[in-house]
Coordinates of C-alpha atoms in Angstrom, one line a residue:
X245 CA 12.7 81.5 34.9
X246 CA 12.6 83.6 31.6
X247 CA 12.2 80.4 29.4
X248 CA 9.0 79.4 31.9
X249 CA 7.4 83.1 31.6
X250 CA 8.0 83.1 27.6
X251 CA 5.6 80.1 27.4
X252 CA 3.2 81.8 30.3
X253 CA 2.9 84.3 27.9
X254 CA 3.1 83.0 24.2
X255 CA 1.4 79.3 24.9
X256 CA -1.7 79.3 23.0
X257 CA -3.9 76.0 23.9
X258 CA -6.6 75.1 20.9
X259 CA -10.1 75.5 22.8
X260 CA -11.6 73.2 20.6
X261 CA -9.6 70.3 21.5
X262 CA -8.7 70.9 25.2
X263 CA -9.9 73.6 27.4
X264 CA -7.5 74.4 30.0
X265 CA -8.4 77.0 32.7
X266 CA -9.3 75.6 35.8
X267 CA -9.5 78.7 39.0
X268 CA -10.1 81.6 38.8
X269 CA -7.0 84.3 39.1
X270 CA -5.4 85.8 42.0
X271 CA -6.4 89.2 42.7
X272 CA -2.7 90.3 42.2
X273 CA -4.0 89.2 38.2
X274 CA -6.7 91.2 38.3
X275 CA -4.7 94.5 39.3
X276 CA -2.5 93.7 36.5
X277 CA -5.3 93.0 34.5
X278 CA -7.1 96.6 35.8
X279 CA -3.8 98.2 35.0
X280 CA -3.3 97.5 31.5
X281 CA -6.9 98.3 30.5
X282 CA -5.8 102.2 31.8
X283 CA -2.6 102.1 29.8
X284 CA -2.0 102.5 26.3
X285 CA -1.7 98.6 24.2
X286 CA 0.4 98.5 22.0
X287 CA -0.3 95.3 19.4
X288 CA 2.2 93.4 20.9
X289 CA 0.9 93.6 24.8
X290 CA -2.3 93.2 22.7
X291 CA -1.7 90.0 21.4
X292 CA 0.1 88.4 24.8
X293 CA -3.1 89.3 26.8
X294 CA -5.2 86.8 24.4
X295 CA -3.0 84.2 25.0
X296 CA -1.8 84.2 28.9
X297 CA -1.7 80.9 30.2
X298 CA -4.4 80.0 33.1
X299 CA -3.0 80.4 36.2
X300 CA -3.3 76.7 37.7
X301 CA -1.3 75.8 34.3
X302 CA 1.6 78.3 33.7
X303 CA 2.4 76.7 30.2
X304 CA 5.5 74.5 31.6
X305 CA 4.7 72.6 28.2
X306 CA 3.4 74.4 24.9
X307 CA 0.9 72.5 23.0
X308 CA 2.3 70.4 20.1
X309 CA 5.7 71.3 20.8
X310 CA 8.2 68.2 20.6
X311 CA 8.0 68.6 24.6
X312 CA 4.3 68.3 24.4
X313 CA 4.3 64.7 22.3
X314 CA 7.3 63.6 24.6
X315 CA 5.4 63.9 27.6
X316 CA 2.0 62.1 26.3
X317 CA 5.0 59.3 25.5
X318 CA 5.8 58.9 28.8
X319 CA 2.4 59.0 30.1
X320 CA 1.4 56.2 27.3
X321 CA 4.4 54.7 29.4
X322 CA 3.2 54.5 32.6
X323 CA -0.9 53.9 31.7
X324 CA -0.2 51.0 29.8
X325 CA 2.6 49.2 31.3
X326 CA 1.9 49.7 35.1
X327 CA -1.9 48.8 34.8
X328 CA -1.3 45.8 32.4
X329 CA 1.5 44.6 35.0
X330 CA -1.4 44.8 37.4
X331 CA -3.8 43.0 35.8
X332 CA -1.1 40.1 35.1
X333 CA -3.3 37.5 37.1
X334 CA -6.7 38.2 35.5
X335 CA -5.1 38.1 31.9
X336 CA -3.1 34.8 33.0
X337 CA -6.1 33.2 33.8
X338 CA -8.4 34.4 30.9
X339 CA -5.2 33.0 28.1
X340 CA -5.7 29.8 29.8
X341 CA -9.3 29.4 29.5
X342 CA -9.0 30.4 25.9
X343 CA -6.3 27.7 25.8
X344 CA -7.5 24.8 27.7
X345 CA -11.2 25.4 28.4
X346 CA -11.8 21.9 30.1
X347 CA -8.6 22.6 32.4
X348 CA -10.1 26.1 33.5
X349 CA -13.7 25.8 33.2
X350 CA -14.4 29.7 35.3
X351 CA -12.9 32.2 36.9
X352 CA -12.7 31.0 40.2
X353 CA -11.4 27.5 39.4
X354 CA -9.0 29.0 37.1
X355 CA -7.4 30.6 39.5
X356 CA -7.4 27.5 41.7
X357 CA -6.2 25.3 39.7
X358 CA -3.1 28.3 39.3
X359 CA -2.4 28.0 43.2
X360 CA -2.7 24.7 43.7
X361 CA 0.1 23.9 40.6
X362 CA 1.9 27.2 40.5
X363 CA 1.8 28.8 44.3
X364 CA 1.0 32.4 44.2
X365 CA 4.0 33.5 41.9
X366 CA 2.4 31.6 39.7
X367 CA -0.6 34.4 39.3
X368 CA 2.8 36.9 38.7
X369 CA 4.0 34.3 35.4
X370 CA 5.3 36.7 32.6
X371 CA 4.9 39.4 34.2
X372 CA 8.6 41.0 32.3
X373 CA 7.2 41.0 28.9
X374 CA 4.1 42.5 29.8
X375 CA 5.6 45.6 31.9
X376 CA 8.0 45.7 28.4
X377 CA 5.3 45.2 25.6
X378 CA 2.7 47.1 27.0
X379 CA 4.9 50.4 28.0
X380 CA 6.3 50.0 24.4
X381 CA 2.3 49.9 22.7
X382 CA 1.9 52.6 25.4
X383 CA 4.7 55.0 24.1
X384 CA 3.1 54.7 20.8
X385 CA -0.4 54.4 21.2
X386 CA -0.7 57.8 23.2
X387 CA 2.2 59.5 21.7
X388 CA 0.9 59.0 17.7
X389 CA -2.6 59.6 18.8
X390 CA -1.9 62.9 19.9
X391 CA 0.1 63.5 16.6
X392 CA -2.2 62.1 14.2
X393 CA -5.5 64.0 16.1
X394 CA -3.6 66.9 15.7
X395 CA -2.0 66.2 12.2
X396 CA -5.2 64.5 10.3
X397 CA -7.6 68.2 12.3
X398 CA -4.9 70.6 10.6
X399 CA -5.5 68.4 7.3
X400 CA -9.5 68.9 7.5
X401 CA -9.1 72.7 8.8
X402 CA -11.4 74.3 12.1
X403 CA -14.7 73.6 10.6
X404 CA -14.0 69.9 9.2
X405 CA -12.3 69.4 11.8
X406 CA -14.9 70.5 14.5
X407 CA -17.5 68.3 12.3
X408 CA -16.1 65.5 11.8
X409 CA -14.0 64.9 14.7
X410 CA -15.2 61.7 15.7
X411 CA -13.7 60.5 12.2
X412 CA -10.9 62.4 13.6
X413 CA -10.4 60.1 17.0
X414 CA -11.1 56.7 15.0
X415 CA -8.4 57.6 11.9
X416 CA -5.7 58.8 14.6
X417 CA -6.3 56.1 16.5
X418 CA -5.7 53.2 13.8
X419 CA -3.1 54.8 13.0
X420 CA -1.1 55.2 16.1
X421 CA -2.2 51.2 16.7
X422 CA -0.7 50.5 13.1
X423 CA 2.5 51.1 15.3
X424 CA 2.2 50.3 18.8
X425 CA 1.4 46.6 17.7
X426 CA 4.8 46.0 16.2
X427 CA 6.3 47.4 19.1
X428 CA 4.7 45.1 21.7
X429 CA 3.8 41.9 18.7
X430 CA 7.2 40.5 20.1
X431 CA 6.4 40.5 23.7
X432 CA 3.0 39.4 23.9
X433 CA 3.9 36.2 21.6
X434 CA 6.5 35.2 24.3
X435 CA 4.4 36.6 27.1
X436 CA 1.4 34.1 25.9
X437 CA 4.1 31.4 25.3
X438 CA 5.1 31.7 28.8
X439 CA 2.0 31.9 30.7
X440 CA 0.3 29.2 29.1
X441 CA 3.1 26.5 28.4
X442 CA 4.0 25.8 32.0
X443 CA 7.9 24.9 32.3
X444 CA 8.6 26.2 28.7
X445 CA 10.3 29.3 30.3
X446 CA 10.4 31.3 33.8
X447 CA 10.3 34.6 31.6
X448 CA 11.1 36.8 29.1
X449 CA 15.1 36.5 29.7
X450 CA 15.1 33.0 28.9
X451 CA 11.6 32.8 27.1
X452 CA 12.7 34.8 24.3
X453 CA 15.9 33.4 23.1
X454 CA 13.5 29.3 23.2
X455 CA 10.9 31.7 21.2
X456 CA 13.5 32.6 18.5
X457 CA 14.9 28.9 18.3
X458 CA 11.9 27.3 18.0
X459 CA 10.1 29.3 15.3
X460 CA 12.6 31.4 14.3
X461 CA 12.5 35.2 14.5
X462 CA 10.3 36.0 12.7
X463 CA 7.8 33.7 14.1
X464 CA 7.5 36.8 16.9
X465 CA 5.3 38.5 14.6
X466 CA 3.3 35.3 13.5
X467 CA 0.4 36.6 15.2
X468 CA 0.7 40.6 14.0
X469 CA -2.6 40.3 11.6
X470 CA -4.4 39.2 14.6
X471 CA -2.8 41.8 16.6
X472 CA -3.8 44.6 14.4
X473 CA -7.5 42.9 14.4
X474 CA -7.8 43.0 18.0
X475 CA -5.6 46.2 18.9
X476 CA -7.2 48.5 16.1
X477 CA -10.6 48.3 16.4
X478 CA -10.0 47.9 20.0
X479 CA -8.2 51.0 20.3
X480 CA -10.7 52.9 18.0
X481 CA -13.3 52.0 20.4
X482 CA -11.1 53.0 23.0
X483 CA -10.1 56.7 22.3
X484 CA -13.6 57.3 19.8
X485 CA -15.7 56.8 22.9
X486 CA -13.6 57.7 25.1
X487 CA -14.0 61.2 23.8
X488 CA -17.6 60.9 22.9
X489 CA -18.6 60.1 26.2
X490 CA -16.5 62.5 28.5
X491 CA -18.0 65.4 26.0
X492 CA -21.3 63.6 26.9
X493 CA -20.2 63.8 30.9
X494 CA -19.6 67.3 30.7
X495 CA -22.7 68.6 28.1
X496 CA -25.6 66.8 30.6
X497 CA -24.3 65.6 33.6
X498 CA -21.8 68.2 35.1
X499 CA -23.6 70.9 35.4
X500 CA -20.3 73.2 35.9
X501 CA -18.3 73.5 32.4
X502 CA -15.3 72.5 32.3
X503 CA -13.0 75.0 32.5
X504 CA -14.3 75.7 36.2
X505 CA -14.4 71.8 37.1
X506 CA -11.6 70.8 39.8
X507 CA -8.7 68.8 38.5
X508 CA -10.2 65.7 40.7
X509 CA -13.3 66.2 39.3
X510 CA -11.8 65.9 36.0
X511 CA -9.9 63.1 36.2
X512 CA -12.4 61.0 37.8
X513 CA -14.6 61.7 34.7
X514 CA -11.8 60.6 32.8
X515 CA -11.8 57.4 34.8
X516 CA -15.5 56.6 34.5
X517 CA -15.4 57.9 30.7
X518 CA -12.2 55.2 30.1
X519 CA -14.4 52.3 32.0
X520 CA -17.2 52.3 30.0
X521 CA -15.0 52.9 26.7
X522 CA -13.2 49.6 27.9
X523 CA -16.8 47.5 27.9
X524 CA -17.2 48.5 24.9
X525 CA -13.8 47.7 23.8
X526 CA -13.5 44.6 25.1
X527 CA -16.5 43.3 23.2
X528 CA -15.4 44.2 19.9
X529 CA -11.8 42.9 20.3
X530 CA -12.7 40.0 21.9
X531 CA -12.9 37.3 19.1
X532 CA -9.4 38.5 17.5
X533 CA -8.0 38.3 21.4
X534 CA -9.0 34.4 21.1
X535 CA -6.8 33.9 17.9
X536 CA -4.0 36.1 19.0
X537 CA -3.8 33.5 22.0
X538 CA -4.5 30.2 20.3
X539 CA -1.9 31.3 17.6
X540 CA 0.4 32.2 20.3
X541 CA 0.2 28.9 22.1
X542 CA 0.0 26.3 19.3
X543 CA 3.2 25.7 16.7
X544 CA 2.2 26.3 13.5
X545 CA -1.4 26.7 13.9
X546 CA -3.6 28.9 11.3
X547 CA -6.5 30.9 11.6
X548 CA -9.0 27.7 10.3
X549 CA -7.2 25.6 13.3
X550 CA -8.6 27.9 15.8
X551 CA -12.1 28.8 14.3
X552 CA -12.7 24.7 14.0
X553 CA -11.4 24.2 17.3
X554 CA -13.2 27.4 18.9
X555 CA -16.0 27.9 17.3
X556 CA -17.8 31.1 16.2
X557 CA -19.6 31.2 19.6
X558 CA -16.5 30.5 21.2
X559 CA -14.2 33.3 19.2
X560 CA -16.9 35.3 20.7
X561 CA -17.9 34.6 24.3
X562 CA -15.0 32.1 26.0
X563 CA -13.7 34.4 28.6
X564 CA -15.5 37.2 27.4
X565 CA -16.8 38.0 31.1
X566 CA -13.6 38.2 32.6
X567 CA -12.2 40.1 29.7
X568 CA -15.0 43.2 30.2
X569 CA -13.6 43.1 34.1
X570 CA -10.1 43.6 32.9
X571 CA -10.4 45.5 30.0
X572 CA -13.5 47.8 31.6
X573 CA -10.6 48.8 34.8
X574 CA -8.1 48.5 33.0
X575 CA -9.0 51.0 30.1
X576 CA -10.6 53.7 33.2
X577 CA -7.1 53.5 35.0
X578 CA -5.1 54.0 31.5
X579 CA -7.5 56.9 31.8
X580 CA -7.1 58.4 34.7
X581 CA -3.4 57.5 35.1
X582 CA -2.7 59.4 31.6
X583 CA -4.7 62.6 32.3
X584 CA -2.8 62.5 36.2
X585 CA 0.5 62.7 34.4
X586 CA -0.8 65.7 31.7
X587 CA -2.4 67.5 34.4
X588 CA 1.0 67.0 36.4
X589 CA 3.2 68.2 33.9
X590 CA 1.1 71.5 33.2
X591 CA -0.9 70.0 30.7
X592 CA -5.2 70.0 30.5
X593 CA -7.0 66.7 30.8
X594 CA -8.3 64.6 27.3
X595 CA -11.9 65.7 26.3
X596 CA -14.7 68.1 26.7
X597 CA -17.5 70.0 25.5
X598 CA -16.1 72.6 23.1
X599 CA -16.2 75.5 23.2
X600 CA -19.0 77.3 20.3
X601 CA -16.9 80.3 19.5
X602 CA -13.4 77.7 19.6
X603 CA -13.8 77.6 15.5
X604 CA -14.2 81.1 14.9
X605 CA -11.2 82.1 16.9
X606 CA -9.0 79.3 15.8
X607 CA -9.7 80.7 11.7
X608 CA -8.3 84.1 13.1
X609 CA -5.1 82.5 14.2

């Protein structure tokens, strides 16, 4: 009880990154509130009153604290490896049209030609390493972002910071992608193997130890480079407009600000914000997501092998539809699923208009 009412009193949230109140306080607050402008403040009571938590977030977590990364971990966790697990059917079906265009021609016979050889467990194939892979990119994609927004803003100071902070969300974001793809480069080569080699291995238990025989271990990261072409800009996309457009959200078409904005309200702009960030995503990654799966599928293929085979209109447009499907839901539930799990753990939601005296205040500190 003492620990939780040191951080209600001593949390201090950066306004011009996240704003955090979200209802008004109880009238018991006020009283206190009516009482201490009566009474003598001495600098230390001073201070605390600047800094008390809102009341809908007693400062369970303080920001930037080791607790603070830990739990943005775990929700990188559960936003990226529950919703790719989901979406295991749509991304089975759009490796194999990369793969073997004449086999799946669309969508819809894709997925017939799935049941009709495979049953529906079929849709479900490699489902392991993608739950694994993707909780692993998670972990690091959200976690790192958070440090290097926070590490690469201290760099630039409040006013660089405040300016430039677009530059901000696109150079923390490479960077935590730099990482999370050679924590999931492993899984997604066997994952690919898996789905689109049919009898070459039921998963990732037996899947990876064939991987590693075959071509050897370090042929797990034969398709990194490609990774890191379709992850990074993919991801930069991802988080740079992500922010850019939930600031937009809450600048013109909420017409309350944020800070007075319901917590549903604010996570379904998180979730609308995330789906059109993932159109936009999934148009720029596509081409590398082409190689990363013809590299994946074929023994000792190179780059050239796939653009001859492909095609430049091919890098860029076979499966391309299906991808913005996936990639647009998948990228607003990451979203939403991520700010749920701040917002749970006493945290404020990604994003929003900032404050105009947040600069001023934050030089002071």
């Amino acid at each position: 009880m003492a620990l939780t009412e040191s951080y209600r009193k001593n949390s201090l949230i950066p306004s011009y990154l996240y704003s955090s109140q979200t209802s008004f306080p109880s009238t018991a607050a006020f009283n206190g509130a009516a009482a201490a402008a009566t009474s003598p403040a001495t600098p230390s009571t001073a201070r605390r009153s600047f800094v008390v938590a809102a009341p809908s977030e007693p400062g369970k977590i303080e920001m930037y604290s080791p607790a603070f990364y830990a739990a943005c971990t775990v929700g990188g966790i559960l936003s990226c490896g529950l919703t790719h697990t989901a979406v295991t059917p749509l991304d089975l079906v759009k490796c194999n049209m990369q793969i073997d265009p004449v086999k799946y021609k669309s969508i819809s016979s894709g997925f017939g030609v799935l049941l009709k050889e495979q049953g529906i467990r079929g849709f479900f194939r490699g489902w392991v390493p993608t739950l694994l892979g993707y909780s692993a990119q998670g972990a690091c994609k959200f976690g790192f972002y958070e440090f290097f927004k926070k590490y690469y803003s201290d760099i630039a100071g409040p006013e660089y910071a405040a300016k430039y902070k677009t530059l901000i969300y696109l150079a923390g974001s490479a960077s935590a992608e730099f990482i999370a793809d050679v924590a999931l480069c492993p899984f997604e080569a066997v994952k690919v193997r898996v789905q689109t080699q049919p009898g070459f291995a039921r998963g990732l238990g037996d899947g990876l130890p064939k991987f590693v025989k075959s071509e050897g271990a370090l042929g797990l990261y034969k398709g990194i480079v490609p990774l890191w072409g379709r992850q990074i800009p993919y991801t930069m996309m991802k988080f740079a407009s992500f922010e850019t457009i939930v600031e937009m959200i809450y600048k013109h078409a909420v017409p309350t600000p944020k800070d007075q904005c319901s917590k549903p309200l604010q996570l379904g702009i998180s979730f609308a914000g995330g789906y059109v960030a993932g159109v936009f995503c999934a148009i720029v990654s596509h081409p590398a997501d082409n190689l990363v799966s013809f590299l994946n599928n074929a023994k000792g293929a190179t780059v050239g092998d796939a653009v001859k085979k492909l095609g430049l209109w091919g890098l860029f447009t076979r499966g391309l539809p299906l991808r913005i499907v996936m990639i647009g839901t998948l990228t607003g539930a990451q979203w939403g699923i991520y700010d749920a799990f701040k917002v749970f753990v006493g945290l404020p939601t990604t994003g929003g208009v900032a404050p105009a005296p947040a600069a001023a205040e934050l030089a002071k500190v």
